PDB file of C-alpha atoms in Angstrom:
ATOM      1  CA  ALA A  20     -26.724   5.293 -44.130  1.00 66.00           C
ATOM      2  CA  PRO A  21     -23.232   6.328 -43.014  1.00 72.00           C
ATOM      3  CA  GLY A  22     -20.488   6.933 -45.549  1.00 77.00           C
ATOM      4  CA  PRO A  23     -17.733   4.364 -46.118  1.00 78.00           C
ATOM      5  CA  GLU A  24     -15.360   6.200 -43.793  1.00 76.00           C
ATOM      6  CA  GLU A  25     -18.021   6.153 -41.047  1.00 82.00           C
ATOM      7  CA  VAL A  26     -19.057   2.494 -41.270  1.00 86.00           C
ATOM      8  CA  ASN A  27     -18.251   0.374 -38.236  1.00 86.00           C
ATOM      9  CA  TRP A  28     -17.480  -2.680 -40.321  1.00 84.00           C
ATOM     10  CA  GLN A  29     -17.067  -5.256 -37.563  1.00 84.00           C
ATOM     11  CA  SER A  30     -20.651  -4.690 -36.404  1.00 86.00           C
ATOM     12  CA  LEU A  31     -22.047  -5.731 -39.782  1.00 86.00           C
ATOM     13  CA  TRP A  32     -21.087  -9.383 -39.255  1.00 87.00           C
ATOM     14  CA  PHE A  33     -23.582 -10.020 -36.431  1.00 88.00           C
ATOM     15  CA  ASN A  34     -27.212 -10.997 -36.786  1.00 88.00           C
ATOM     16  CA  HIS A  35     -30.048  -9.874 -34.519  1.00 87.00           C
ATOM     17  CA  GLN A  36     -29.715 -12.756 -32.048  1.00 90.00           C
ATOM     18  CA  GLN A  37     -25.969 -12.218 -31.683  1.00 89.00           C
ATOM     19  CA  ARG A  38     -26.429  -8.494 -31.064  1.00 89.00           C
ATOM     20  CA  LEU A  39     -29.091  -9.199 -28.451  1.00 91.00           C
ATOM     21  CA  LEU A  40     -26.866 -11.740 -26.704  1.00 92.00           C
ATOM     22  CA  ARG A  41     -23.900  -9.380 -26.771  1.00 91.00           C
ATOM     23  CA  GLY A  42     -26.027  -6.626 -25.282  1.00 89.00           C
ATOM     24  CA  TRP A  43     -26.959  -8.827 -22.324  1.00 93.00           C
ATOM     25  CA  LEU A  44     -23.372 -10.006 -21.832  1.00 92.00           C
ATOM     26  CA  THR A  45     -21.805  -6.541 -21.953  1.00 93.00           C
ATOM     27  CA  ALA A  46     -24.373  -4.905 -19.632  1.00 92.00           C
ATOM     28  CA  PRO A  47     -22.744  -6.341 -16.451  1.00 93.00           C
ATOM     29  CA  CYS A  48     -19.330  -5.210 -17.688  1.00 92.00           C
ATOM     30  CA  ALA A  49     -20.650  -1.688 -18.204  1.00 92.00           C
ATOM     31  CA  ALA A  50     -22.177  -1.735 -14.716  1.00 93.00           C
ATOM     32  CA  VAL A  51     -18.858  -2.827 -13.200  1.00 92.00           C
ATOM     33  CA  VAL A  52     -16.974  -0.037 -14.978  1.00 91.00           C
ATOM     34  CA  VAL A  53     -19.537   2.566 -13.923  1.00 90.00           C
ATOM     35  CA  LEU A  54     -19.754   1.446 -10.288  1.00 88.00           C
ATOM     36  CA  LEU A  55     -16.122   0.461  -9.669  1.00 87.00           C
ATOM     37  CA  PRO A  56     -15.254   2.450  -6.503  1.00 82.00           C
ATOM     38  CA  VAL A  57     -12.257   4.291  -7.941  1.00 81.00           C
ATOM     39  CA  SER A  58     -13.523   7.802  -7.229  1.00 78.00           C
ATOM     40  CA  GLY A  59     -14.835   6.862  -3.785  1.00 75.00           C
ATOM     41  CA  LEU A  60     -11.470   5.518  -2.667  1.00 77.00           C
ATOM     42  CA  THR A  61      -9.452   8.387  -4.096  1.00 76.00           C
ATOM     43  CA  SER A  62     -11.733  11.032  -2.596  1.00 71.00           C
ATOM     44  CA  ALA A  63     -11.490   9.268   0.756  1.00 70.00           C
ATOM     45  CA  ILE A  64      -7.696   9.615   0.538  1.00 71.00           C
ATOM     46  CA  SER A  65      -8.096  13.392   0.465  1.00 66.00           C
ATOM     47  CA  MET A  66      -9.760  13.239   3.892  1.00 64.00           C
ATOM     48  CA  LEU A  67      -7.553  10.461   5.266  1.00 64.00           C
ATOM     49  CA  ASN A  68      -4.865  12.810   6.525  1.00 64.00           C
ATOM     50  CA  SER A  69      -6.914  14.384   9.329  1.00 59.00           C
ATOM     51  CA  GLU A  70      -8.498  11.080  10.338  1.00 59.00           C
ATOM     52  CA  PHE A  71      -5.136   9.305  10.391  1.00 61.00           C
ATOM     53  CA  CYS A  72      -3.611  11.977  12.605  1.00 64.00           C
ATOM     54  CA  LYS A  73      -6.572  11.681  14.990  1.00 61.00           C
ATOM     55  CA  ALA A  74      -6.173   7.920  15.310  1.00 58.00           C
ATOM     56  CA  ALA A  75      -2.371   7.644  15.256  1.00 60.00           C
ATOM     57  CA  ARG A  76      -0.364  10.504  16.677  1.00 62.00           C
ATOM     58  CA  TRP A  77       2.666  10.191  14.453  1.00 62.00           C
ATOM     59  CA  GLN A  78       4.521  13.310  15.480  1.00 64.00           C
ATOM     60  CA  LEU A  79       7.008  13.274  12.624  1.00 63.00           C
ATOM     61  CA  TYR A  80       4.172  13.326  10.083  1.00 61.00           C
ATOM     62  CA  CYS A  81       1.230  14.999  11.810  1.00 66.00           C
ATOM     63  CA  ASP A  82       2.730  17.595  14.146  1.00 62.00           C
ATOM     64  CA  SER A  83       5.951  18.487  12.409  1.00 61.00           C
ATOM     65  CA  ASN A  84       6.148  21.805  10.561  1.00 69.00           C
ATOM     66  CA  SER A  85       9.280  20.879   8.655  1.00 68.00           C
ATOM     67  CA  ARG A  86       9.265  21.255   4.906  1.00 72.00           C
ATOM     68  CA  PRO A  87       9.409  17.464   4.146  1.00 71.00           C
ATOM     69  CA  SER A  88       6.367  16.838   6.378  1.00 70.00           C
ATOM     70  CA  LEU A  89       4.398  19.695   4.812  1.00 71.00           C
ATOM     71  CA  VAL A  90       5.252  18.491   1.317  1.00 74.00           C
ATOM     72  CA  ALA A  91       4.320  14.890   2.194  1.00 73.00           C
ATOM     73  CA  ARG A  92       0.932  15.916   3.607  1.00 70.00           C
ATOM     74  CA  SER A  93       0.196  18.107   0.600  1.00 73.00           C
ATOM     75  CA  LEU A  94       1.102  15.381  -1.863  1.00 74.00           C
ATOM     76  CA  ILE A  95      -0.882  12.629  -0.118  1.00 73.00           C
ATOM     77  CA  THR A  96      -4.099  14.567   0.463  1.00 71.00           C
ATOM     78  CA  GLY A  97      -3.939  17.024  -2.435  1.00 69.00           C
ATOM     79  CA  VAL A  98      -2.063  15.819  -5.494  1.00 75.00           C
ATOM     80  CA  LEU A  99      -2.256  12.017  -5.127  1.00 77.00           C
ATOM     81  CA  PRO A 100      -6.094  11.572  -5.206  1.00 78.00           C
ATOM     82  CA  SER A 101      -6.551  13.837  -8.238  1.00 77.00           C
ATOM     83  CA  LEU A 102      -3.579  12.278 -10.011  1.00 80.00           C
ATOM     84  CA  LEU A 103      -4.945   8.743  -9.537  1.00 82.00           C
ATOM     85  CA  VAL A 104      -8.371   9.697 -10.886  1.00 83.00           C
ATOM     86  CA  THR A 105      -6.829  11.569 -13.819  1.00 81.00           C
ATOM     87  CA  LEU A 106      -4.650   8.586 -14.746  1.00 83.00           C
ATOM     88  CA  TRP A 107      -7.593   6.205 -14.502  1.00 86.00           C
ATOM     89  CA  GLN A 108      -9.805   8.516 -16.546  1.00 82.00           C
ATOM     90  CA  GLY A 109      -7.145   9.186 -19.168  1.00 79.00           C
ATOM     91  CA  LEU A 110      -5.488   5.771 -19.583  1.00 81.00           C
ATOM     92  CA  ALA A 111      -7.806   2.939 -18.556  1.00 86.00           C
ATOM     93  CA  LEU A 112     -11.374   4.252 -18.735  1.00 88.00           C
ATOM     94  CA  PRO A 113     -11.441   5.316 -22.434  1.00 87.00           C
ATOM     95  CA  ARG A 114     -10.226   1.881 -23.526  1.00 87.00           C
ATOM     96  CA  LEU A 115     -12.683   0.047 -21.302  1.00 91.00           C
ATOM     97  CA  VAL A 116     -15.611   2.168 -22.475  1.00 91.00           C
ATOM     98  CA  TYR A 117     -14.585   1.740 -26.120  1.00 90.00           C
ATOM     99  CA  LEU A 118     -14.332  -2.041 -25.734  1.00 91.00           C
ATOM    100  CA  ILE A 119     -17.786  -2.184 -24.150  1.00 92.00           C
ATOM    101  CA  ALA A 120     -19.352  -0.041 -26.875  1.00 91.00           C
ATOM    102  CA  GLN A 121     -17.747  -2.098 -29.647  1.00 91.00           C
ATOM    103  CA  SER A 122     -18.463  -5.435 -27.979  1.00 91.00           C
ATOM    104  CA  GLU A 123     -22.197  -4.707 -28.065  1.00 90.00           C
ATOM    105  CA  GLY A 124     -22.021  -5.179 -31.847  1.00 88.00           C
ATOM    106  CA  ARG A 125     -25.085  -3.027 -32.575  1.00 88.00           C
ATOM    107  CA  HIS A 126     -23.585   0.281 -33.702  1.00 87.00           C
ATOM    108  CA  TYR A 127     -23.280   0.529 -37.478  1.00 87.00           C
ATOM    109  CA  SER A 128     -21.373   3.826 -37.590  1.00 88.00           C
ATOM    110  CA  LEU A 129     -18.385   5.197 -35.728  1.00 86.00           C
ATOM    111  CA  SER A 130     -20.427   8.238 -34.737  1.00 87.00           C
ATOM    112  CA  ARG A 131     -22.946   5.951 -33.044  1.00 89.00           C
ATOM    113  CA  VAL A 132     -20.063   4.265 -31.194  1.00 89.00           C
ATOM    114  CA  ASP A 133     -19.004   7.686 -29.915  1.00 89.00           C
ATOM    115  CA  MET A 134     -22.581   8.429 -28.816  1.00 90.00           C
ATOM    116  CA  ARG A 135     -22.710   5.153 -26.924  1.00 91.00           C
ATOM    117  CA  MET A 136     -19.366   5.924 -25.284  1.00 91.00           C
ATOM    118  CA  GLY A 137     -20.751   9.304 -24.254  1.00 89.00           C
ATOM    119  CA  GLU A 138     -23.761   7.600 -22.662  1.00 90.00           C
ATOM    120  CA  ILE A 139     -21.547   5.280 -20.599  1.00 92.00           C
ATOM    121  CA  TYR A 140     -19.323   8.206 -19.650  1.00 89.00           C
ATOM    122  CA  PHE A 141     -22.350  10.165 -18.454  1.00 90.00           C
ATOM    123  CA  PHE A 142     -23.356   7.365 -16.093  1.00 91.00           C
ATOM    124  CA  TRP A 143     -19.747   7.156 -14.893  1.00 90.00           C
ATOM    125  CA  ASP A 144     -19.685  10.909 -14.281  1.00 88.00           C
ATOM    126  CA  VAL A 145     -22.837  10.853 -12.145  1.00 88.00           C
ATOM    127  CA  PHE A 146     -22.683   7.546 -10.274  1.00 88.00           C
ATOM    128  CA  ASN A 147     -18.914   7.093  -9.975  1.00 87.00           C
ATOM    129  CA  MET A 148     -17.011  10.363 -10.046  1.00 86.00           C
ATOM    130  CA  PHE A 149     -19.623  12.636  -8.473  1.00 86.00           C
ATOM    131  CA  ALA A 150     -21.675  10.372  -6.199  1.00 83.00           C
ATOM    132  CA  GLN A 151     -18.789   8.233  -4.960  1.00 82.00           C
ATOM    133  CA  GLY A 152     -16.508  11.250  -4.672  1.00 79.00           C
ATOM    134  CA  VAL A 153     -18.999  13.069  -2.469  1.00 80.00           C
ATOM    135  CA  LEU A 154     -19.950  10.065  -0.350  1.00 73.00           C
ATOM    136  CA  GLY A 155     -16.357   8.813  -0.031  1.00 70.00           C
ATOM    137  CA  SER A 156     -15.166  12.051   1.525  1.00 67.00           C
ATOM    138  CA  ALA A 157     -18.205  12.228   3.777  1.00 64.00           C
ATOM    139  CA  ALA A 158     -17.770   8.641   4.976  1.00 63.00           C
ATOM    140  CA  VAL A 159     -14.176   9.202   6.076  1.00 59.00           C
ATOM    141  CA  SER A 160     -14.856  12.564   7.706  1.00 57.00           C
ATOM    142  CA  THR A 161     -17.993  11.514   9.608  1.00 56.00           C
ATOM    143  CA  ALA A 162     -17.408   7.868  10.407  1.00 51.00           C
ATOM    144  CA  SER A 163     -14.710   5.264  10.671  1.00 47.00           C
ATOM    145  CA  GLY A 164     -14.559   1.493  10.917  1.00 43.00           C
ATOM    146  CA  ALA A 165     -17.849  -0.212  11.772  1.00 45.00           C
ATOM    147  CA  ALA A 166     -19.621   3.148  12.023  1.00 47.00           C
ATOM    148  CA  ILE A 167     -19.540   3.419   8.222  1.00 50.00           C
ATOM    149  CA  TYR A 168     -21.704   0.310   7.919  1.00 50.00           C
ATOM    150  CA  THR A 169     -24.114   1.678  10.516  1.00 55.00           C
ATOM    151  CA  GLN A 170     -24.397   4.952   8.643  1.00 55.00           C
ATOM    152  CA  THR A 171     -24.953   3.129   5.334  1.00 58.00           C
ATOM    153  CA  ALA A 172     -27.675   0.923   6.832  1.00 60.00           C
ATOM    154  CA  SER A 173     -29.364   3.964   8.325  1.00 60.00           C
ATOM    155  CA  PHE A 174     -29.363   5.691   4.949  1.00 61.00           C
ATOM    156  CA  ILE A 175     -30.867   2.620   3.223  1.00 66.00           C
ATOM    157  CA  ASN A 176     -33.637   2.386   5.818  1.00 72.00           C
ATOM    158  CA  ASN A 177     -34.309   6.140   5.673  1.00 70.00           C
ATOM    159  CA  PRO A 178     -33.748   7.324   2.087  1.00 67.00           C
ATOM    160  CA  GLN A 179     -35.546  10.583   2.828  1.00 70.00           C
ATOM    161  CA  GLU A 180     -32.409  11.667   4.684  1.00 67.00           C
ATOM    162  CA  PHE A 181     -30.446  11.795   1.428  1.00 66.00           C
ATOM    163  CA  PRO A 182     -30.792  15.600   0.975  1.00 69.00           C
ATOM    164  CA  ASN A 183     -29.424  16.166   4.490  1.00 70.00           C
ATOM    165  CA  LEU A 184     -26.525  13.784   3.851  1.00 67.00           C
ATOM    166  CA  LEU A 185     -25.795  15.455   0.527  1.00 67.00           C
ATOM    167  CA  GLY A 186     -25.797  18.892   2.149  1.00 71.00           C
ATOM    168  CA  GLN A 187     -23.229  17.721   4.704  1.00 69.00           C
ATOM    169  CA  ALA A 188     -21.095  15.854   2.160  1.00 70.00           C
ATOM    170  CA  LEU A 189     -20.746  18.553  -0.519  1.00 76.00           C
ATOM    171  CA  PRO A 190     -18.585  20.954   1.549  1.00 78.00           C
ATOM    172  CA  THR A 191     -16.437  18.045   2.732  1.00 75.00           C
ATOM    173  CA  SER A 192     -15.673  16.798  -0.783  1.00 78.00           C
ATOM    174  CA  SER A 193     -15.165  20.222  -2.375  1.00 83.00           C
ATOM    175  CA  LYS A 194     -11.400  20.034  -1.714  1.00 80.00           C
ATOM    176  CA  PHE A 195     -11.048  16.842  -3.741  1.00 82.00           C
ATOM    177  CA  PHE A 196     -13.020  18.161  -6.722  1.00 87.00           C
ATOM    178  CA  PHE A 197     -11.304  21.545  -6.590  1.00 89.00           C
ATOM    179  CA  THR A 198      -7.873  19.908  -6.738  1.00 86.00           C
ATOM    180  CA  TYR A 199      -9.024  17.631  -9.553  1.00 87.00           C
ATOM    181  CA  LEU A 200     -10.293  20.581 -11.605  1.00 91.00           C
ATOM    182  CA  ILE A 201      -7.063  22.521 -11.050  1.00 90.00           C
ATOM    183  CA  MET A 202      -5.026  19.541 -12.268  1.00 86.00           C
ATOM    184  CA  ARG A 203      -7.201  19.108 -15.353  1.00 89.00           C
ATOM    185  CA  THR A 204      -6.955  22.817 -16.185  1.00 90.00           C
ATOM    186  CA  LEU A 205      -3.297  23.516 -15.448  1.00 89.00           C
ATOM    187  CA  LEU A 206      -1.751  20.142 -16.299  1.00 85.00           C
ATOM    188  CA  SER A 207      -3.880  18.020 -18.625  1.00 84.00           C
ATOM    189  CA  VAL A 208      -4.920  20.747 -21.065  1.00 85.00           C
ATOM    190  CA  PRO A 209      -1.398  22.218 -21.555  1.00 85.00           C
ATOM    191  CA  LEU A 210      -0.037  18.716 -22.148  1.00 81.00           C
ATOM    192  CA  ARG A 211      -2.586  18.237 -24.914  1.00 80.00           C
ATOM    193  CA  PHE A 212      -1.161  21.236 -26.763  1.00 79.00           C
ATOM    194  CA  LEU A 213       2.256  19.587 -26.659  1.00 75.00           C
ATOM    195  CA  ILE A 214       1.032  16.077 -27.481  1.00 70.00           C
ATOM    196  CA  ALA A 215      -1.857  16.415 -29.915  1.00 60.00           C
ATOM    197  CA  GLN A 216      -2.025  12.679 -30.648  1.00 61.00           C
ATOM    198  CA  PRO A 217      -0.074   9.515 -29.693  1.00 57.00           C
ATOM    199  CA  GLY A 218       1.924   9.615 -32.918  1.00 59.00           C
ATOM    200  CA  VAL A 219       3.851  12.606 -31.550  1.00 63.00           C
ATOM    201  CA  TRP A 220       5.609  10.334 -29.066  1.00 62.00           C
ATOM    202  CA  GLN A 221       6.732   8.063 -31.879  1.00 62.00           C
ATOM    203  CA  SER A 222       8.011  11.041 -33.885  1.00 65.00           C
ATOM    204  CA  TRP A 223      10.097  12.147 -30.930  1.00 65.00           C
ATOM    205  CA  LEU A 224      11.488   8.642 -30.492  1.00 62.00           C
ATOM    206  CA  ARG A 225      12.377   8.408 -34.182  1.00 63.00           C
ATOM    207  CA  LEU A 226      14.273  11.672 -33.902  1.00 61.00           C
ATOM    208  CA  MET A 227      16.368  10.055 -31.190  1.00 57.00           C
ATOM    209  CA  ASP A 228      16.838   6.991 -33.433  1.00 53.00           C
ATOM    210  CA  VAL A 229      15.294   4.647 -30.845  1.00 53.00           C
ATOM    211  CA  PHE A 230      13.593   2.423 -33.404  1.00 54.00           C
ATOM    212  CA  GLY A 231      16.466   2.487 -35.885  1.00 57.00           C
ATOM    213  CA  GLY A 232      16.511   1.238 -39.464  1.00 63.00           C
ATOM    214  CA  PRO A 233      13.951   1.698 -42.256  1.00 69.00           C
ATOM    215  CA  VAL A 234      10.404   0.379 -41.962  1.00 69.00           C
ATOM    216  CA  PRO A 235       7.983  -0.785 -44.704  1.00 74.00           C
ATOM    217  CA  SER A 236       5.669   1.864 -46.140  1.00 77.00           C
ATOM    218  CA  ARG A 237       2.548   0.119 -44.808  1.00 73.00           C
ATOM    219  CA  VAL A 238       3.959   0.037 -41.265  1.00 68.00           C
ATOM    220  CA  ALA A 239       4.981   3.685 -41.564  1.00 69.00           C
ATOM    221  CA  PHE A 240       1.466   4.637 -42.713  1.00 67.00           C
ATOM    222  CA  MET A 241      -0.207   2.822 -39.811  1.00 64.00           C
ATOM    223  CA  ARG A 242       2.316   4.247 -37.350  1.00 64.00           C
ATOM    224  CA  ASP A 243       1.936   7.866 -38.485  1.00 64.00           C
ATOM    225  CA  ALA A 244      -1.818   7.835 -39.059  1.00 61.00           C
ATOM    226  CA  ILE A 245      -3.802  10.376 -37.045  1.00 59.00           C
ATOM    227  CA  ARG A 246      -5.563   8.656 -34.178  1.00 61.00           C
ATOM    228  CA  SER A 247      -9.276   9.220 -33.723  1.00 63.00           C
ATOM    229  CA  PRO A 248      -9.863  11.738 -30.912  1.00 61.00           C
ATOM    230  CA  ARG A 249     -12.852   9.633 -29.756  1.00 74.00           C
ATOM    231  CA  PHE A 250     -15.356  12.404 -29.278  1.00 81.00           C
ATOM    232  CA  GLY A 251     -17.360  10.229 -26.907  1.00 83.00           C
ATOM    233  CA  VAL A 252     -14.513  10.574 -24.397  1.00 84.00           C
ATOM    234  CA  GLU A 253     -14.393  14.354 -24.880  1.00 85.00           C
ATOM    235  CA  TYR A 254     -18.150  14.562 -24.466  1.00 85.00           C
ATOM    236  CA  GLY A 255     -18.028  12.648 -21.176  1.00 85.00           C
ATOM    237  CA  SER A 256     -15.080  14.637 -19.811  1.00 86.00           C
ATOM    238  CA  SER A 257     -16.767  17.948 -20.604  1.00 89.00           C
ATOM    239  CA  LEU A 258     -19.980  16.831 -18.909  1.00 89.00           C
ATOM    240  CA  LEU A 259     -18.014  15.890 -15.800  1.00 90.00           C
ATOM    241  CA  ILE A 260     -16.402  19.343 -15.529  1.00 92.00           C
ATOM    242  CA  LEU A 261     -19.791  20.974 -16.093  1.00 92.00           C
ATOM    243  CA  LEU A 262     -21.369  18.812 -13.371  1.00 91.00           C
ATOM    244  CA  ILE A 263     -18.622  19.722 -10.883  1.00 91.00           C
ATOM    245  CA  CYS A 264     -18.972  23.433 -11.631  1.00 92.00           C
ATOM    246  CA  LEU A 265     -22.756  23.388 -11.219  1.00 91.00           C
ATOM    247  CA  ALA A 266     -22.694  21.324  -8.018  1.00 88.00           C
ATOM    248  CA  PHE A 267     -19.990  23.337  -6.223  1.00 89.00           C
ATOM    249  CA  SER A 268     -20.559  26.815  -7.642  1.00 89.00           C
ATOM    250  CA  ILE A 269     -22.120  28.060  -4.389  1.00 86.00           C
ATOM    251  CA  ILE A 270     -19.875  26.184  -1.961  1.00 86.00           C
ATOM    252  CA  SER A 271     -16.596  26.953  -3.736  1.00 86.00           C
ATOM    253  CA  PRO A 272     -16.942  29.830  -6.240  1.00 88.00           C
ATOM    254  CA  LEU A 273     -13.325  29.468  -7.416  1.00 90.00           C
ATOM    255  CA  ILE A 274     -14.323  26.175  -9.053  1.00 92.00           C
ATOM    256  CA  VAL A 275     -16.383  28.133 -11.576  1.00 92.00           C
ATOM    257  CA  LEU A 276     -13.346  30.232 -12.561  1.00 94.00           C
ATOM    258  CA  PHE A 277     -11.216  27.168 -13.210  1.00 93.00           C
ATOM    259  CA  GLY A 278     -14.124  25.549 -15.035  1.00 93.00           C
ATOM    260  CA  CYS A 279     -14.371  28.532 -17.392  1.00 94.00           C
ATOM    261  CA  ALA A 280     -10.595  28.380 -17.895  1.00 94.00           C
ATOM    262  CA  PHE A 281     -10.854  24.657 -18.707  1.00 93.00           C
ATOM    263  CA  PHE A 282     -13.564  25.131 -21.336  1.00 94.00           C
ATOM    264  CA  GLY A 283     -11.781  28.152 -22.797  1.00 94.00           C
ATOM    265  CA  ALA A 284      -8.492  26.271 -23.146  1.00 91.00           C
ATOM    266  CA  ASN A 285     -10.279  23.256 -24.654  1.00 89.00           C
ATOM    267  CA  TRP A 286     -12.013  25.523 -27.146  1.00 91.00           C
ATOM    268  CA  VAL A 287      -8.631  26.872 -28.256  1.00 89.00           C
ATOM    269  CA  TYR A 288      -7.260  23.309 -28.475  1.00 84.00           C
ATOM    270  CA  TRP A 289     -10.059  21.992 -30.662  1.00 82.00           C
ATOM    271  CA  ARG A 290     -10.026  25.099 -32.858  1.00 81.00           C
TER     272      ARG A 290
END
């Protein structure tokens, strides 16, 4: 049995029938979170620049070599897709996954909640971030408009063509994943050294006297308490970086270098 500090107390109030019902009700929510086409849309943005310039010859944006045009193209196709995925993965996804794991009502310890969160994260890594990221870039680069539906129908009728499609899609999507890994390594990890937990923000605000006035001791304790790092989220994020490095190690060898830098920096952070 888990120790008192590890007991997930709210799960002890449900009987077997309630846990079974909650499991059936939360399964569709987990499927929606896993299959929500966030990664597919953001990876398609990384390939949208070339396709847009083919369809609409906007000279000021597509053909101009001025510094504002170059910066705009770099931001839209390079920084913006990775930034959107990083914000979704860092702000919204952990809370959604935690709510799903807790709403199931069948995990008696906090460690088991983290394991369940890691399981959901693993499915999100494979079916959302990786699969949709690869197929989203390939769909934009190889087809447009109604041709996407034709290509999808052809793939459903001939699933044996999946290896060929995957071989064509991996080089196309390597830019999106490479930019994402660079942002995680050079931006997200250094920020974690500066902001170890959410209470740091509140400490900075108190130094600037934003809150003002004394607070009760109980409120101060809850405000300054160390937040749980939610190891299920860390487990899922590490698996995602490992999956990207293994999938693109041959196509883009520099990904492996940034992957090693990411794991090395995270090791220093957790130590």
